[in-house]
mmCIF file of C-alpha atoms in Angstrom:
data_model
loop_
_atom_site.group_PDB
_atom_site.id
_atom_site.type_symbol
_atom_site.label_atom_id
_atom_site.label_comp_id
_atom_site.label_asym_id
_atom_site.label_seq_id
_atom_site.Cartn_x
_atom_site.Cartn_y
_atom_site.Cartn_z
ATOM 1 C CA UNK A 1 84.396 103.742 137.191
ATOM 2 C CA UNK A 2 85.525 107.269 136.341
ATOM 3 C CA UNK A 3 88.278 108.422 134.039
ATOM 4 C CA UNK A 4 90.545 111.401 133.586
ATOM 5 C CA UNK A 5 91.587 112.457 130.083
ATOM 6 C CA UNK A 6 94.687 114.533 129.469
ATOM 7 C CA UNK A 7 97.268 115.310 126.810
ATOM 8 C CA UNK A 8 100.099 112.810 126.535
ATOM 9 C CA UNK A 9 103.366 112.517 124.629
ATOM 10 C CA UNK A 10 104.001 110.540 121.484
ATOM 11 C CA UNK A 11 106.164 108.182 123.541
ATOM 12 C CA UNK A 12 103.196 107.530 125.859
ATOM 13 C CA UNK A 13 101.074 106.504 122.878
ATOM 14 C CA UNK A 14 103.820 104.175 121.669
ATOM 15 C CA UNK A 15 104.111 102.571 125.114
ATOM 16 C CA UNK A 16 100.360 102.004 125.305
ATOM 17 C CA UNK A 17 100.195 100.527 121.800
ATOM 18 C CA UNK A 18 102.940 98.086 122.741
ATOM 19 C CA UNK A 19 100.507 96.481 125.231
ATOM 20 C CA UNK A 20 97.933 95.685 122.511
ATOM 21 C CA UNK A 21 97.608 93.149 119.735
ATOM 22 C CA UNK A 22 95.122 95.278 117.796
ATOM 23 C CA UNK A 23 96.860 98.460 116.682
ATOM 24 C CA UNK A 24 94.864 100.359 114.056
ATOM 25 C CA UNK A 25 97.167 102.067 111.607
ATOM 26 C CA UNK A 26 95.385 105.383 112.007
ATOM 27 C CA UNK A 27 95.887 105.383 115.756
ATOM 28 C CA UNK A 28 99.654 105.324 115.390
ATOM 29 C CA UNK A 29 101.600 108.573 115.882
ATOM 30 C CA UNK A 30 103.139 108.216 112.420
ATOM 31 C CA UNK A 31 99.686 108.449 110.842
ATOM 32 C CA UNK A 32 99.227 111.894 112.383
ATOM 33 C CA UNK A 33 102.533 112.898 110.820
ATOM 34 C CA UNK A 34 101.398 111.578 107.423
ATOM 35 C CA UNK A 35 98.272 113.748 107.614
ATOM 36 C CA UNK A 36 100.258 116.968 107.482
ATOM 37 C CA UNK A 37 97.193 118.965 106.399
ATOM 38 C CA UNK A 38 95.702 118.332 109.867
ATOM 39 C CA UNK A 39 96.962 119.448 113.244
ATOM 40 C CA UNK A 40 96.952 116.790 115.946
ATOM 41 C CA UNK A 41 97.224 115.976 119.630
ATOM 42 C CA UNK A 42 97.520 112.784 121.664
ATOM 43 C CA UNK A 43 95.120 111.958 124.500
ATOM 44 C CA UNK A 44 95.306 109.371 127.253
ATOM 45 C CA UNK A 45 92.646 107.909 129.548
ATOM 46 C CA UNK A 46 93.560 107.290 133.183
ATOM 47 C CA UNK A 47 91.655 105.593 135.978
ATOM 48 C CA UNK A 48 90.606 108.413 138.310
ATOM 49 C CA UNK A 49 90.527 106.056 141.282
ATOM 50 C CA UNK A 50 94.300 105.668 141.177
ATOM 51 C CA UNK A 51 96.854 108.137 142.457
ATOM 52 C CA UNK A 52 97.270 110.713 139.683
ATOM 53 C CA UNK A 53 101.048 110.570 139.506
ATOM 54 C CA UNK A 54 101.018 106.779 139.226
ATOM 55 C CA UNK A 55 97.737 106.237 137.416
ATOM 56 C CA UNK A 56 97.618 103.584 134.760
ATOM 57 C CA UNK A 57 96.769 104.599 131.183
ATOM 58 C CA UNK A 58 93.782 102.593 129.990
ATOM 59 C CA UNK A 59 93.099 104.225 126.627
ATOM 60 C CA UNK A 60 94.578 106.470 123.981
ATOM 61 C CA UNK A 61 93.576 108.565 120.998
ATOM 62 C CA UNK A 62 95.394 110.176 118.109
ATOM 63 C CA UNK A 63 93.171 113.204 117.489
ATOM 64 C CA UNK A 64 93.322 115.048 114.172
ATOM 65 C CA UNK A 65 92.284 118.713 114.282
ATOM 66 C CA UNK A 66 90.841 120.717 111.382
ATOM 67 C CA UNK A 67 90.457 124.423 112.250
ATOM 68 C CA UNK A 68 87.397 126.240 110.960
ATOM 69 C CA UNK A 69 88.685 129.203 108.919
ATOM 70 C CA UNK A 70 88.536 132.611 110.603
ATOM 71 C CA UNK A 71 87.346 131.165 113.917
ATOM 72 C CA UNK A 72 88.926 129.719 117.037
ATOM 73 C CA UNK A 73 86.966 126.471 116.633
ATOM 74 C CA UNK A 74 88.013 123.147 115.152
ATOM 75 C CA UNK A 75 86.754 119.707 114.155
ATOM 76 C CA UNK A 76 88.290 116.918 116.243
ATOM 77 C CA UNK A 77 88.499 113.599 114.423
ATOM 78 C CA UNK A 78 89.664 110.270 115.866
ATOM 79 C CA UNK A 79 90.103 107.816 112.966
ATOM 80 C CA UNK A 80 89.709 104.140 113.885
ATOM 81 C CA UNK A 81 89.509 105.131 117.522
ATOM 82 C CA UNK A 82 89.694 105.960 120.304
ATOM 83 C CA UNK A 83 91.414 102.865 121.676
ATOM 84 C CA UNK A 84 89.364 101.901 124.698
ATOM 85 C CA UNK A 85 88.037 98.718 126.247
ATOM 86 C CA UNK A 86 84.860 98.719 124.176
ATOM 87 C CA UNK A 87 83.732 95.521 125.915
ATOM 88 C CA UNK A 88 83.428 97.468 129.158
ATOM 89 C CA UNK A 89 79.969 98.689 130.207
ATOM 90 C CA UNK A 90 81.691 102.005 130.987
ATOM 91 C CA UNK A 91 83.073 102.515 127.458
ATOM 92 C CA UNK A 92 80.554 105.122 126.285
ATOM 93 C CA UNK A 93 80.763 106.963 129.622
ATOM 94 C CA UNK A 94 84.542 107.092 129.143
ATOM 95 C CA UNK A 95 83.952 109.389 126.167
ATOM 96 C CA UNK A 96 82.480 112.130 128.372
ATOM 97 C CA UNK A 97 85.758 113.460 129.847
ATOM 98 C CA UNK A 98 87.227 113.470 126.321
ATOM 99 C CA UNK A 99 84.321 115.604 125.103
ATOM 100 C CA UNK A 100 84.784 118.028 127.999
ATOM 101 C CA UNK A 101 88.526 118.250 127.323
ATOM 102 C CA UNK A 102 88.070 118.989 123.617
ATOM 103 C CA UNK A 103 85.171 121.406 124.075
ATOM 104 C CA UNK A 104 87.185 123.484 126.520
ATOM 105 C CA UNK A 105 89.920 123.825 123.893
ATOM 106 C CA UNK A 106 87.589 124.883 121.077
ATOM 107 C CA UNK A 107 86.199 121.784 119.371
ATOM 108 C CA UNK A 108 82.776 122.340 117.814
ATOM 109 C CA UNK A 109 82.321 118.664 116.852
ATOM 110 C CA UNK A 110 84.013 115.372 117.631
ATOM 111 C CA UNK A 111 83.977 112.535 115.105
ATOM 112 C CA UNK A 112 84.980 109.024 116.127
ATOM 113 C CA UNK A 113 85.144 105.817 114.102
ATOM 114 C CA UNK A 114 86.102 102.712 116.085
ATOM 115 C CA UNK A 115 86.756 99.955 113.559
ATOM 116 C CA UNK A 116 84.547 97.401 115.266
ATOM 117 C CA UNK A 117 82.833 94.805 113.039
ATOM 118 C CA UNK A 118 79.074 94.637 113.577
ATOM 119 C CA UNK A 119 78.032 92.376 110.654
ATOM 120 C CA UNK A 120 79.954 90.030 108.366
ATOM 121 C CA UNK A 121 79.082 88.351 105.077
ATOM 122 C CA UNK A 122 81.276 85.436 104.070
ATOM 123 C CA UNK A 123 83.050 85.610 100.724
ATOM 124 C CA UNK A 124 80.898 82.775 99.369
ATOM 125 C CA UNK A 125 77.748 84.703 100.326
ATOM 126 C CA UNK A 126 78.917 87.750 98.358
ATOM 127 C CA UNK A 127 80.022 85.651 95.374
ATOM 128 C CA UNK A 128 76.672 83.832 95.329
ATOM 129 C CA UNK A 129 74.826 87.145 95.430
ATOM 130 C CA UNK A 130 76.893 88.569 92.584
ATOM 131 C CA UNK A 131 75.810 85.623 90.418
ATOM 132 C CA UNK A 132 72.103 86.110 91.254
ATOM 133 C CA UNK A 133 70.064 88.256 88.844
ATOM 134 C CA UNK A 134 67.533 88.923 91.640
ATOM 135 C CA UNK A 135 70.053 90.215 94.157
ATOM 136 C CA UNK A 136 69.463 93.472 96.077
ATOM 137 C CA UNK A 137 71.354 96.600 95.074
ATOM 138 C CA UNK A 138 73.391 96.610 98.317
ATOM 139 C CA UNK A 139 74.956 93.693 100.109
ATOM 140 C CA UNK A 140 74.049 95.244 103.435
ATOM 141 C CA UNK A 141 70.480 94.122 102.622
ATOM 142 C CA UNK A 142 71.511 90.461 102.491
ATOM 143 C CA UNK A 143 71.151 88.369 105.687
ATOM 144 C CA UNK A 144 74.567 88.518 107.396
ATOM 145 C CA UNK A 145 76.464 85.365 108.273
ATOM 146 C CA UNK A 146 77.748 86.851 111.545
ATOM 147 C CA UNK A 147 76.284 89.544 113.794
ATOM 148 C CA UNK A 148 78.359 90.730 116.757
ATOM 149 C CA UNK A 149 77.572 92.282 120.112
ATOM 150 C CA UNK A 150 79.015 95.574 118.889
ATOM 151 C CA UNK A 151 75.505 96.388 117.627
ATOM 152 C CA UNK A 152 74.618 97.249 121.225
ATOM 153 C CA UNK A 153 77.109 100.107 121.072
ATOM 154 C CA UNK A 154 74.928 101.836 118.495
ATOM 155 C CA UNK A 155 72.104 102.066 120.996
ATOM 156 C CA UNK A 156 74.441 103.186 123.775
ATOM 157 C CA UNK A 157 76.031 105.897 121.621
ATOM 158 C CA UNK A 158 72.643 107.178 120.480
ATOM 159 C CA UNK A 159 71.498 107.268 124.095
ATOM 160 C CA UNK A 160 74.530 109.359 125.026
ATOM 161 C CA UNK A 161 73.808 111.941 122.308
ATOM 162 C CA UNK A 162 76.103 110.716 119.522
ATOM 163 C CA UNK A 163 74.779 110.928 115.954
ATOM 164 C CA UNK A 164 75.608 108.244 113.352
ATOM 165 C CA UNK A 165 76.580 109.077 109.814
ATOM 166 C CA UNK A 166 74.448 107.166 107.333
ATOM 167 C CA UNK A 167 75.381 107.324 103.649
ATOM 168 C CA UNK A 168 72.291 108.177 101.598
ATOM 169 C CA UNK A 169 73.424 106.105 98.626
ATOM 170 C CA UNK A 170 75.450 102.996 97.937
ATOM 171 C CA UNK A 171 79.132 103.671 98.474
ATOM 172 C CA UNK A 172 81.918 103.300 100.976
ATOM 173 C CA UNK A 173 79.530 104.520 103.670
ATOM 174 C CA UNK A 174 81.601 107.145 105.480
ATOM 175 C CA UNK A 175 82.598 110.773 105.212
ATOM 176 C CA UNK A 176 86.264 110.167 106.093
ATOM 177 C CA UNK A 177 86.691 106.417 106.605
ATOM 178 C CA UNK A 178 84.780 103.574 104.940
ATOM 179 C CA UNK A 179 82.015 101.882 106.875
ATOM 180 C CA UNK A 180 82.346 98.782 104.708
ATOM 181 C CA UNK A 181 85.421 96.717 103.961
ATOM 182 C CA UNK A 182 86.841 93.290 103.211
ATOM 183 C CA UNK A 183 88.969 91.158 105.530
ATOM 184 C CA UNK A 184 90.720 87.854 104.850
ATOM 185 C CA UNK A 185 91.051 85.667 107.935
ATOM 186 C CA UNK A 186 94.573 84.197 108.236
ATOM 187 C CA UNK A 187 94.406 82.888 111.805
ATOM 188 C CA UNK A 188 94.884 79.145 112.301
ATOM 189 C CA UNK A 189 94.854 78.491 108.535
ATOM 190 C CA UNK A 190 97.579 77.225 106.240
ATOM 191 C CA UNK A 191 98.239 78.719 102.828
ATOM 192 C CA UNK A 192 96.611 75.788 101.037
ATOM 193 C CA UNK A 193 93.355 76.419 102.905
ATOM 194 C CA UNK A 194 93.551 80.157 102.216
ATOM 195 C CA UNK A 195 94.077 79.573 98.504
ATOM 196 C CA UNK A 196 91.235 77.021 98.429
ATOM 197 C CA UNK A 197 88.899 79.769 99.669
ATOM 198 C CA UNK A 198 89.588 81.874 96.575
ATOM 199 C CA UNK A 199 87.487 81.789 93.432
ATOM 200 C CA UNK A 200 88.556 79.516 90.590
ATOM 201 C CA UNK A 201 89.475 82.568 88.522
ATOM 202 C CA UNK A 202 91.719 83.931 91.264
ATOM 203 C CA UNK A 203 93.617 80.649 91.535
ATOM 204 C CA UNK A 204 94.006 80.513 87.763
ATOM 205 C CA UNK A 205 95.346 84.059 87.664
ATOM 206 C CA UNK A 206 97.920 83.346 90.371
ATOM 207 C CA UNK A 207 99.066 80.258 88.453
ATOM 208 C CA UNK A 208 99.158 82.211 85.183
ATOM 209 C CA UNK A 209 101.369 84.907 86.721
ATOM 210 C CA UNK A 210 103.805 82.271 87.984
ATOM 211 C CA UNK A 211 103.836 80.449 84.653
ATOM 212 C CA UNK A 212 104.471 83.691 82.723
ATOM 213 C CA UNK A 213 107.450 84.492 84.944
ATOM 214 C CA UNK A 214 106.102 87.423 86.983
ATOM 215 C CA UNK A 215 108.669 88.351 89.638
ATOM 216 C CA UNK A 216 107.881 90.144 92.898
ATOM 217 C CA UNK A 217 110.321 92.798 94.086
ATOM 218 C CA UNK A 218 110.511 94.758 97.366
ATOM 219 C CA UNK A 219 112.610 97.785 96.350
ATOM 220 C CA UNK A 220 111.985 99.965 99.395
ATOM 221 C CA UNK A 221 111.757 103.735 99.016
ATOM 222 C CA UNK A 222 113.800 103.589 95.808
ATOM 223 C CA UNK A 223 110.808 102.036 94.062
ATOM 224 C CA UNK A 224 108.332 104.808 94.920
ATOM 225 C CA UNK A 225 108.726 106.630 91.552
ATOM 226 C CA UNK A 226 107.841 103.409 89.688
ATOM 227 C CA UNK A 227 104.958 102.797 92.080
ATOM 228 C CA UNK A 228 103.607 106.294 91.532
ATOM 229 C CA UNK A 229 103.749 105.833 87.755
ATOM 230 C CA UNK A 230 101.528 102.761 88.143
ATOM 231 C CA UNK A 231 99.203 104.607 90.514
ATOM 232 C CA UNK A 232 98.804 107.385 87.948
ATOM 233 C CA UNK A 233 98.007 104.797 85.267
ATOM 234 C CA UNK A 234 95.214 103.394 87.434
ATOM 235 C CA UNK A 235 93.958 106.910 88.069
ATOM 236 C CA UNK A 236 93.764 107.655 84.350
ATOM 237 C CA UNK A 237 91.701 104.500 83.779
ATOM 238 C CA UNK A 238 89.498 104.988 86.811
ATOM 239 C CA UNK A 239 88.984 108.719 86.526
ATOM 240 C CA UNK A 240 90.643 109.718 89.807
ATOM 241 C CA UNK A 241 93.694 111.794 90.623
ATOM 242 C CA UNK A 242 96.105 110.056 93.039
ATOM 243 C CA UNK A 243 98.105 111.870 95.663
ATOM 244 C CA UNK A 244 101.401 113.235 94.430
ATOM 245 C CA UNK A 245 104.641 111.322 94.768
ATOM 246 C CA UNK A 246 105.806 113.573 97.604
ATOM 247 C CA UNK A 247 102.932 112.330 99.769
ATOM 248 C CA UNK A 248 104.162 108.751 99.498
ATOM 249 C CA UNK A 249 107.791 109.759 100.081
ATOM 250 C CA UNK A 250 106.697 111.525 103.273
ATOM 251 C CA UNK A 251 104.468 108.592 104.272
ATOM 252 C CA UNK A 252 107.399 106.207 103.854
ATOM 253 C CA UNK A 253 109.802 108.349 105.872
ATOM 254 C CA UNK A 254 107.565 108.871 108.902
ATOM 255 C CA UNK A 255 106.320 105.280 109.039
ATOM 256 C CA UNK A 256 109.778 103.761 108.739
ATOM 257 C CA UNK A 257 110.969 106.157 111.461
ATOM 258 C CA UNK A 258 108.324 104.715 113.805
ATOM 259 C CA UNK A 259 108.867 101.078 112.806
ATOM 260 C CA UNK A 260 111.059 99.848 109.915
ATOM 261 C CA UNK A 261 108.658 96.930 109.351
ATOM 262 C CA UNK A 262 105.526 99.073 109.280
ATOM 263 C CA UNK A 263 105.389 99.657 105.516
ATOM 264 C CA UNK A 264 106.484 97.525 102.551
ATOM 265 C CA UNK A 265 106.418 98.312 98.838
ATOM 266 C CA UNK A 266 105.810 95.476 96.377
ATOM 267 C CA UNK A 267 106.369 95.683 92.615
ATOM 268 C CA UNK A 268 105.409 92.939 90.149
ATOM 269 C CA UNK A 269 107.770 92.775 87.165
ATOM 270 C CA UNK A 270 107.600 90.954 83.867
ATOM 271 C CA UNK A 271 110.713 90.953 81.702
ATOM 272 C CA UNK A 272 112.165 93.503 84.102
ATOM 273 C CA UNK A 273 109.324 96.027 83.745
ATOM 274 C CA UNK A 274 107.078 96.873 86.720
ATOM 275 C CA UNK A 275 103.410 96.438 85.775
ATOM 276 C CA UNK A 276 101.767 96.553 89.227
ATOM 277 C CA UNK A 277 102.692 98.019 92.595
ATOM 278 C CA UNK A 278 101.148 97.893 96.047
ATOM 279 C CA UNK A 279 101.853 99.234 99.536
ATOM 280 C CA UNK A 280 101.242 96.980 102.532
ATOM 281 C CA UNK A 281 101.176 98.262 106.099
ATOM 282 C CA UNK A 282 101.658 95.771 108.956
ATOM 283 C CA UNK A 283 100.312 97.030 112.273
ATOM 284 C CA UNK A 284 99.590 94.815 115.259
ATOM 285 C CA UNK A 285 97.818 91.608 114.317
ATOM 286 C CA UNK A 286 96.866 92.682 110.794
ATOM 287 C CA UNK A 287 98.445 93.535 107.486
ATOM 288 C CA UNK A 288 96.622 96.026 105.278
ATOM 289 C CA UNK A 289 96.647 96.638 101.547
ATOM 290 C CA UNK A 290 96.601 100.434 101.423
ATOM 291 C CA UNK A 291 97.406 101.730 97.921
ATOM 292 C CA UNK A 292 97.899 100.000 94.590
ATOM 293 C CA UNK A 293 98.164 100.661 90.876
ATOM 294 C CA UNK A 294 98.827 98.865 87.608
ATOM 295 C CA UNK A 295 99.240 99.584 83.908
ATOM 296 C CA UNK A 296 97.443 98.062 80.951
ATOM 297 C CA UNK A 297 100.580 96.780 79.224
ATOM 298 C CA UNK A 298 101.132 93.835 81.543
ATOM 299 C CA UNK A 299 97.553 93.023 82.392
ATOM 300 C CA UNK A 300 97.530 89.653 80.597
ATOM 301 C CA UNK A 301 100.241 88.257 82.930
ATOM 302 C CA UNK A 302 98.099 89.056 86.012
ATOM 303 C CA UNK A 303 100.627 91.018 88.076
ATOM 304 C CA UNK A 304 98.037 92.324 90.563
ATOM 305 C CA UNK A 305 96.946 88.794 91.462
ATOM 306 C CA UNK A 306 100.562 87.767 91.975
ATOM 307 C CA UNK A 307 101.183 90.776 94.220
ATOM 308 C CA UNK A 308 98.149 90.185 96.419
ATOM 309 C CA UNK A 309 99.090 86.536 96.861
ATOM 310 C CA UNK A 310 102.680 87.443 97.799
ATOM 311 C CA UNK A 311 101.451 89.959 100.378
ATOM 312 C CA UNK A 312 99.109 87.343 101.848
ATOM 313 C CA UNK A 313 101.955 84.813 102.050
ATOM 314 C CA UNK A 314 104.218 87.342 103.769
ATOM 315 C CA UNK A 315 101.495 88.423 106.210
ATOM 316 C CA UNK A 316 100.803 84.774 107.029
ATOM 317 C CA UNK A 317 104.504 84.064 107.575
ATOM 318 C CA UNK A 318 104.737 87.053 109.926
ATOM 319 C CA UNK A 319 101.901 85.696 112.069
ATOM 320 C CA UNK A 320 99.296 88.334 111.166
ATOM 321 C CA UNK A 321 95.749 87.217 111.909
ATOM 322 C CA UNK A 322 94.007 89.349 109.283
ATOM 323 C CA UNK A 323 94.839 90.549 105.779
ATOM 324 C CA UNK A 324 92.805 93.736 105.479
ATOM 325 C CA UNK A 325 91.762 94.855 101.994
ATOM 326 C CA UNK A 326 90.335 98.072 103.449
ATOM 327 C CA UNK A 327 87.316 99.920 102.118
ATOM 328 C CA UNK A 328 84.677 98.843 99.629
ATOM 329 C CA UNK A 329 81.316 99.952 98.388
ATOM 330 C CA UNK A 330 78.334 97.900 99.553
ATOM 331 C CA UNK A 331 76.742 98.257 96.112
ATOM 332 C CA UNK A 332 76.390 94.989 94.183
ATOM 333 C CA UNK A 333 73.980 96.054 91.447
ATOM 334 C CA UNK A 334 75.271 95.116 87.955
ATOM 335 C CA UNK A 335 75.628 98.790 87.022
ATOM 336 C CA UNK A 336 77.283 99.858 90.279
ATOM 337 C CA UNK A 337 80.615 101.565 89.450
ATOM 338 C CA UNK A 338 82.376 99.733 92.300
ATOM 339 C CA UNK A 339 80.982 96.228 91.723
ATOM 340 C CA UNK A 340 84.232 95.192 90.009
ATOM 341 C CA UNK A 341 86.196 96.017 93.165
ATOM 342 C CA UNK A 342 83.772 93.978 95.259
ATOM 343 C CA UNK A 343 84.090 91.042 92.857
ATOM 344 C CA UNK A 344 87.908 91.299 93.023
ATOM 345 C CA UNK A 345 88.028 91.304 96.835
ATOM 346 C CA UNK A 346 85.384 88.614 97.382
ATOM 347 C CA UNK A 347 87.152 86.494 94.766
ATOM 348 C CA UNK A 348 90.290 86.674 96.907
ATOM 349 C CA UNK A 349 88.324 84.893 99.633
ATOM 350 C CA UNK A 350 87.866 87.948 101.849
ATOM 351 C CA UNK A 351 84.715 88.451 103.893
ATOM 352 C CA UNK A 352 82.638 91.625 103.601
ATOM 353 C CA UNK A 353 82.390 93.572 106.852
ATOM 354 C CA UNK A 354 80.193 96.390 108.099
ATOM 355 C CA UNK A 355 81.887 98.372 110.864
ATOM 356 C CA UNK A 356 80.364 100.472 113.616
ATOM 357 C CA UNK A 357 80.874 103.493 111.387
ATOM 358 C CA UNK A 358 81.431 107.173 112.080
ATOM 359 C CA UNK A 359 79.697 108.938 114.961
ATOM 360 C CA UNK A 360 79.527 112.682 115.622
ATOM 361 C CA UNK A 361 79.029 114.581 118.850
ATOM 362 C CA UNK A 362 77.942 118.167 118.311
ATOM 363 C CA UNK A 363 79.615 120.217 121.026
ATOM 364 C CA UNK A 364 78.512 123.525 119.482
ATOM 365 C CA UNK A 365 75.359 122.717 117.484
ATOM 366 C CA UNK A 366 75.044 126.178 115.910
ATOM 367 C CA UNK A 367 78.356 125.569 114.127
ATOM 368 C CA UNK A 368 78.271 121.785 113.862
ATOM 369 C CA UNK A 369 74.882 121.356 112.153
ATOM 370 C CA UNK A 370 75.685 123.391 109.015
ATOM 371 C CA UNK A 371 79.236 122.027 108.915
ATOM 372 C CA UNK A 372 77.960 118.449 109.121
ATOM 373 C CA UNK A 373 75.458 119.047 106.338
ATOM 374 C CA UNK A 374 78.213 120.460 104.137
ATOM 375 C CA UNK A 375 80.747 117.752 104.996
ATOM 376 C CA UNK A 376 78.313 114.916 104.335
ATOM 377 C CA UNK A 377 77.469 116.077 100.821
ATOM 378 C CA UNK A 378 80.939 117.111 99.645
ATOM 379 C CA UNK A 379 82.828 114.776 97.288
ATOM 380 C CA UNK A 380 85.264 112.461 99.082
#
């Protein structure tokens, strides 16, 4: 089977996504609009055996472009994509016409990151490890509970000349997108079963929030200033600087323009004051926790636990199959700076997942090798 790759319109991407249950957030046109610091283009895959004018689109990619200063070359990055039939034996070969298309237009390197799970550790496995004084420093070194056939893609990509990115130290495991994450399975489960899979502490915290009168509000865009205040409070505690409020205003506008149900803001209030806020994005068969923040003042009433539980309930009611808690570090050593986040997410009952990860194809090695070395060691 051979494919043709060509530029397509935003409406073509939307039409193709409408045929799929799995719609990664970062392969939506609105995500390209959110990433205003990148240029972008949309690509479509077509079966070359069909008549060109009537050929069926069989794949798509939202491609982000980062020009190299003072040159005509650019990095081409496809987050969580491209969207192809990765089960097909022709999947890796289907990347070749894309590489030719992008090289002709000036790409010096192409980075892809299909979000395909290769290994999974159940929440109970992670929680057991966290309680073990003899545990390894990284949960990737524990025997996985599930290993998928996507591991074969690693060999196929290597054979085709793609280079994997491997984080040298414990961390989120990617240069642009995390290689490790947590996912809570919602499919064919009722809420009682989902809650039973949480740690005892999580269930207590949810009950405490309800008993103390924590109220959950969905204020829409009007609540973004309060949300950003809470995000800044988390940043001050955690030593990071969040994106400015304008970023989230822009994010809200472009996502709502694509789909009014794509993004939801949740605020947890106690005595009328917001103490925690979170953004949930619902795309395809999954709902994703994307950004969140909280202050210290209301910590004892457990607003963050109440918010996560409300988002899970809403995602379940909407028929989502997965509640995605996004990236995590694979470090589980007692002194790991991210071990608290891992404990929080595993306590929610979510499984730890290792994805296929980021892969680079060096179209112009003389430029790509030094750029890759720089990019891999820069702070992210």
